[in-house]
Amino acid sequence: QFSFQENGWGSSLAERLVRKCDVVNRGVSGYNTRWAKLILPRLITRSTSAESTVAVTIFFGANDSALKDLNPKQHVPLEEYSANLKSMIQYLKSVDITEDRIILITPPPLQESAWEKECLAKGDKLNRHNATTGEYAQACVQVARDCGTDVLDLWTLMQKDEDFSSYLSDGLHLSTKGNSFLAAQLWSCLEKKLSALPSLLPYWRDVDHTNPEASLL
């Protein structure tokens, strides 16, 4: 949901793709795969033209991986998480969005000390662990292998830097730098899918001003 905020990864991709295609944000803050699986048919309907859909990203796991004892509302067991991702992929295929246009994104790593401060400020205990989030990230990668989709392993990529805290604004959510990192990594996946897209309508200098209908209709 936050990807279209200023400097968000969604808005960054939308800027890159102006006059190529529309970037549609259907992210829902706080949701897990159990809920997302239920609402997906309302977000992407059978009436959506599959032919015009270049790519769909599925980005879940940070909430599913919350600790059951401390955050039972958002927690989803690991095996169910995998099954829910597969169910969403299967639904997209049922509306003719093929595996080669689906990109799974793993949850980012969790910076525990920063997120613990956020939890304590609300009177809660630390309700997530990075190692647990990593298990969900690995499961996400495995689902992509099983289903033949692309995957962006954000959890692993961000931790190639020894200190990944700068990628996160509060230990959990992406910072400006984290959004930029995700946009760049995702663009590497998308570029080959989008390279052949033509620009919508001709460049203004190429319009025949004496007869614009000839250029524009």
Tab-separated table of C-alpha atoms in Angstrom:
chain	number	residue	atom	x	y	z
A	1	GLN	CA	0.000	0.000	0.000
A	2	PHE	CA	2.826	2.403	0.853
A	3	SER	CA	4.590	1.814	-2.476
A	4	PHE	CA	2.921	4.863	-4.034
A	5	GLN	CA	4.064	7.256	-1.338
A	6	GLU	CA	6.711	9.825	-2.276
A	7	ASN	CA	9.882	7.904	-3.235
A	8	GLY	CA	7.968	4.602	-3.039
A	9	TRP	CA	9.002	1.706	-5.261
A	10	GLY	CA	5.617	1.655	-6.993
A	11	SER	CA	5.702	5.341	-7.837
A	12	SER	CA	9.285	4.932	-9.056
A	13	LEU	CA	8.212	2.206	-11.480
A	14	ALA	CA	5.184	4.255	-12.562
A	15	GLU	CA	7.494	7.170	-13.381
A	16	ARG	CA	9.750	4.911	-15.454
A	17	LEU	CA	6.770	3.543	-17.349
A	18	VAL	CA	4.885	6.742	-18.158
A	19	ARG	CA	3.321	6.359	-21.634
A	20	LYS	CA	4.356	2.698	-21.691
A	21	CYS	CA	1.874	1.125	-19.277
A	22	ASP	CA	-0.006	1.862	-16.054
A	23	VAL	CA	1.289	0.636	-12.712
A	24	VAL	CA	-1.726	-0.315	-10.604
A	25	ASN	CA	-1.299	-0.477	-6.821
A	26	ARG	CA	-3.484	-3.045	-5.075
A	27	GLY	CA	-1.382	-3.385	-1.927
A	28	VAL	CA	-3.303	-3.547	1.361
A	29	SER	CA	-1.452	-2.531	4.526
A	30	GLY	CA	-1.306	-5.129	7.301
A	31	TYR	CA	-2.801	-7.977	5.279
A	32	ASN	CA	-1.443	-11.502	5.141
A	33	THR	CA	-1.768	-14.183	2.440
A	34	ARG	CA	-4.820	-15.739	4.132
A	35	TRP	CA	-6.772	-12.537	3.566
A	36	ALA	CA	-5.134	-11.665	0.234
A	37	LYS	CA	-6.117	-15.019	-1.248
A	38	LEU	CA	-9.763	-14.207	-0.491
A	39	ILE	CA	-9.781	-10.703	-1.983
A	40	LEU	CA	-7.593	-11.340	-5.041
A	41	PRO	CA	-10.585	-12.126	-7.317
A	42	ARG	CA	-11.988	-8.678	-6.432
A	43	LEU	CA	-8.673	-6.957	-7.181
A	44	ILE	CA	-7.934	-8.714	-10.467
A	45	THR	CA	-11.153	-9.840	-12.114
A	46	ARG	CA	-11.914	-12.084	-15.026
A	47	SER	CA	-12.951	-8.995	-16.962
A	48	THR	CA	-9.420	-7.591	-16.678
A	49	SER	CA	-7.773	-7.925	-20.063
A	50	ALA	CA	-5.072	-10.513	-19.481
A	51	GLU	CA	-3.482	-9.649	-22.818
A	52	SER	CA	-2.693	-6.153	-21.590
A	53	THR	CA	-1.226	-7.320	-18.250
A	54	VAL	CA	2.544	-7.293	-18.527
A	55	ALA	CA	3.377	-8.365	-14.975
A	56	VAL	CA	1.843	-8.953	-11.548
A	57	THR	CA	3.890	-8.825	-8.337
A	58	ILE	CA	2.888	-10.740	-5.196
A	59	PHE	CA	4.661	-9.326	-2.139
A	60	PHE	CA	3.712	-11.011	1.151
A	61	GLY	CA	5.398	-12.567	4.155
A	62	ALA	CA	6.291	-9.817	6.605
A	63	ASN	CA	2.893	-10.127	8.302
A	64	ASP	CA	2.462	-13.883	7.831
A	65	SER	CA	5.773	-14.433	9.638
A	66	ALA	CA	4.705	-12.524	12.758
A	67	LEU	CA	5.070	-14.712	15.853
A	68	LYS	CA	1.884	-16.656	16.579
A	69	ASP	CA	1.953	-16.165	20.356
A	70	LEU	CA	2.502	-12.420	20.156
A	71	ASN	CA	0.645	-11.514	16.950
A	72	PRO	CA	-1.977	-14.191	16.258
A	73	LYS	CA	-4.111	-11.886	14.106
A	74	GLN	CA	-1.520	-11.474	11.334
A	75	HIS	CA	0.376	-14.758	11.766
A	76	VAL	CA	-0.075	-17.460	9.119
A	77	PRO	CA	1.667	-20.844	9.551
A	78	LEU	CA	4.539	-21.445	7.133
A	79	GLU	CA	2.897	-24.296	5.217
A	80	GLU	CA	-0.313	-22.322	4.802
A	81	TYR	CA	1.701	-19.317	3.600
A	82	SER	CA	3.184	-21.446	0.815
A	83	ALA	CA	-0.231	-22.891	-0.054
A	84	ASN	CA	-1.774	-19.416	-0.163
A	85	LEU	CA	0.898	-18.141	-2.550
A	86	LYS	CA	0.288	-21.154	-4.795
A	87	SER	CA	-3.455	-20.497	-4.634
A	88	MET	CA	-2.948	-16.885	-5.760
A	89	ILE	CA	-0.729	-17.993	-8.625
A	90	GLN	CA	-3.340	-20.570	-9.625
A	91	TYR	CA	-6.071	-17.923	-9.591
A	92	LEU	CA	-4.021	-15.591	-11.812
A	93	LYS	CA	-3.457	-18.461	-14.235
A	94	SER	CA	-7.210	-19.112	-14.249
A	95	VAL	CA	-7.755	-15.575	-15.578
A	96	ASP	CA	-5.059	-16.138	-18.214
A	97	ILE	CA	-2.150	-14.376	-16.515
A	98	THR	CA	0.620	-16.884	-17.149
A	99	GLU	CA	3.499	-17.862	-14.845
A	100	ASP	CA	6.045	-15.916	-16.882
A	101	ARG	CA	4.236	-12.680	-15.974
A	102	ILE	CA	4.096	-13.337	-12.225
A	103	ILE	CA	6.863	-12.140	-9.894
A	104	LEU	CA	6.936	-13.185	-6.246
A	105	ILE	CA	8.768	-10.886	-3.836
A	106	THR	CA	9.978	-12.255	-0.514
A	107	PRO	CA	9.604	-10.214	2.667
A	108	PRO	CA	12.578	-7.972	3.404
A	109	PRO	CA	14.781	-8.769	6.402
A	110	LEU	CA	13.729	-7.575	9.849
A	111	GLN	CA	16.004	-5.302	11.855
A	112	GLU	CA	14.961	-6.560	15.268
A	113	SER	CA	16.304	-3.848	17.573
A	114	ALA	CA	14.587	-1.057	15.628
A	115	TRP	CA	11.294	-2.950	15.353
A	116	GLU	CA	11.433	-3.834	19.052
A	117	LYS	CA	11.473	-0.111	19.870
A	118	GLU	CA	8.299	0.319	17.782
A	119	CYS	CA	6.644	-2.584	19.602
A	120	LEU	CA	7.664	-1.373	23.061
A	121	ALA	CA	6.330	2.111	22.276
A	122	LYS	CA	2.913	0.488	21.770
A	123	GLY	CA	3.226	-1.564	24.944
A	124	ASP	CA	3.970	-4.774	23.045
A	125	LYS	CA	6.885	-7.220	22.943
A	126	LEU	CA	8.998	-7.866	19.853
A	127	ASN	CA	6.526	-9.758	17.668
A	128	ARG	CA	8.759	-10.808	14.769
A	129	HIS	CA	12.206	-12.405	14.346
A	130	ASN	CA	14.458	-12.046	11.328
A	131	ALA	CA	15.288	-15.762	11.308
A	132	THR	CA	11.578	-16.587	11.128
A	133	THR	CA	11.051	-14.072	8.335
A	134	GLY	CA	13.914	-15.801	6.530
A	135	GLU	CA	12.043	-19.114	6.657
A	136	TYR	CA	9.085	-17.469	4.935
A	137	ALA	CA	11.412	-15.899	2.371
A	138	GLN	CA	12.882	-19.338	1.602
A	139	ALA	CA	9.362	-20.753	1.279
A	140	CYS	CA	8.474	-17.966	-1.154
A	141	VAL	CA	11.527	-18.795	-3.284
A	142	GLN	CA	10.546	-22.476	-3.254
A	143	VAL	CA	6.982	-21.685	-4.357
A	144	ALA	CA	8.380	-19.711	-7.290
A	145	ARG	CA	10.523	-22.701	-8.263
A	146	ASP	CA	7.586	-25.082	-7.936
A	147	CYS	CA	5.224	-22.870	-9.933
A	148	GLY	CA	7.632	-21.557	-12.556
A	149	THR	CA	7.349	-17.871	-11.691
A	150	ASP	CA	10.083	-15.277	-11.255
A	151	VAL	CA	11.090	-14.378	-7.706
A	152	LEU	CA	12.908	-11.452	-6.137
A	153	ASP	CA	14.574	-12.649	-2.927
A	154	LEU	CA	14.621	-9.343	-1.119
A	155	TRP	CA	15.461	-10.955	2.233
A	156	THR	CA	18.745	-12.336	0.895
A	157	LEU	CA	19.660	-9.445	-1.397
A	158	MET	CA	19.314	-6.779	1.291
A	159	GLN	CA	21.471	-8.731	3.731
A	160	LYS	CA	24.402	-8.849	1.334
A	161	ASP	CA	25.215	-5.523	2.970
A	162	GLU	CA	26.416	-6.197	6.507
A	163	ASP	CA	24.238	-3.412	7.889
A	164	PHE	CA	20.878	-3.514	6.132
A	165	SER	CA	19.144	-1.224	8.641
A	166	SER	CA	19.275	1.730	6.233
A	167	TYR	CA	16.863	-0.130	3.933
A	168	LEU	CA	14.185	-0.027	6.651
A	169	SER	CA	12.464	2.986	8.198
A	170	ASP	CA	11.486	1.294	11.473
A	171	GLY	CA	13.052	-2.149	11.278
A	172	LEU	CA	10.111	-3.563	9.297
A	173	HIS	CA	8.889	-1.168	6.602
A	174	LEU	CA	11.018	0.036	3.708
A	175	SER	CA	12.868	3.346	3.974
A	176	THR	CA	13.475	5.626	0.987
A	177	LYS	CA	16.717	3.729	0.354
A	178	GLY	CA	14.907	0.403	0.676
A	179	ASN	CA	12.228	1.501	-1.769
A	180	SER	CA	14.906	2.585	-4.224
A	181	PHE	CA	16.700	-0.750	-3.812
A	182	LEU	CA	13.512	-2.730	-4.445
A	183	ALA	CA	12.613	-0.608	-7.480
A	184	ALA	CA	16.065	-1.173	-8.995
A	185	GLN	CA	16.002	-4.921	-8.360
A	186	LEU	CA	12.468	-5.257	-9.674
A	187	TRP	CA	13.306	-3.220	-12.759
A	188	SER	CA	15.990	-5.773	-13.594
A	189	CYS	CA	13.235	-8.434	-13.622
A	190	LEU	CA	10.783	-6.259	-15.540
A	191	GLU	CA	13.044	-4.670	-18.129
A	192	LYS	CA	13.129	-7.684	-20.426
A	193	LYS	CA	9.342	-8.002	-20.204
A	194	LEU	CA	8.837	-4.318	-20.994
A	195	SER	CA	11.584	-3.562	-23.509
A	196	ALA	CA	9.317	-4.139	-26.512
A	197	LEU	CA	6.466	-1.937	-25.277
A	198	PRO	CA	5.861	1.029	-27.596
A	199	SER	CA	5.244	4.535	-26.287
A	200	LEU	CA	1.616	5.548	-26.081
A	201	LEU	CA	1.049	8.199	-28.760
A	202	PRO	CA	3.821	9.933	-30.723
A	203	TYR	CA	6.360	12.358	-29.295
A	204	TRP	CA	4.980	15.875	-29.580
A	205	ARG	CA	7.635	17.023	-32.047
A	206	ASP	CA	6.558	14.204	-34.349
A	207	VAL	CA	2.929	15.360	-34.490
A	208	ASP	CA	1.990	17.063	-37.767
A	209	HIS	CA	0.652	20.364	-36.405
A	210	THR	CA	-0.928	21.215	-39.731
A	211	ASN	CA	-2.891	17.972	-39.703
A	212	PRO	CA	-2.854	16.467	-36.174
A	213	GLU	CA	-5.530	13.917	-37.099
A	214	ALA	CA	-3.021	12.228	-39.384
A	215	SER	CA	-0.671	11.660	-36.442
A	216	LEU	CA	-3.111	11.041	-33.626
A	217	LEU	CA	-6.085	9.173	-35.051
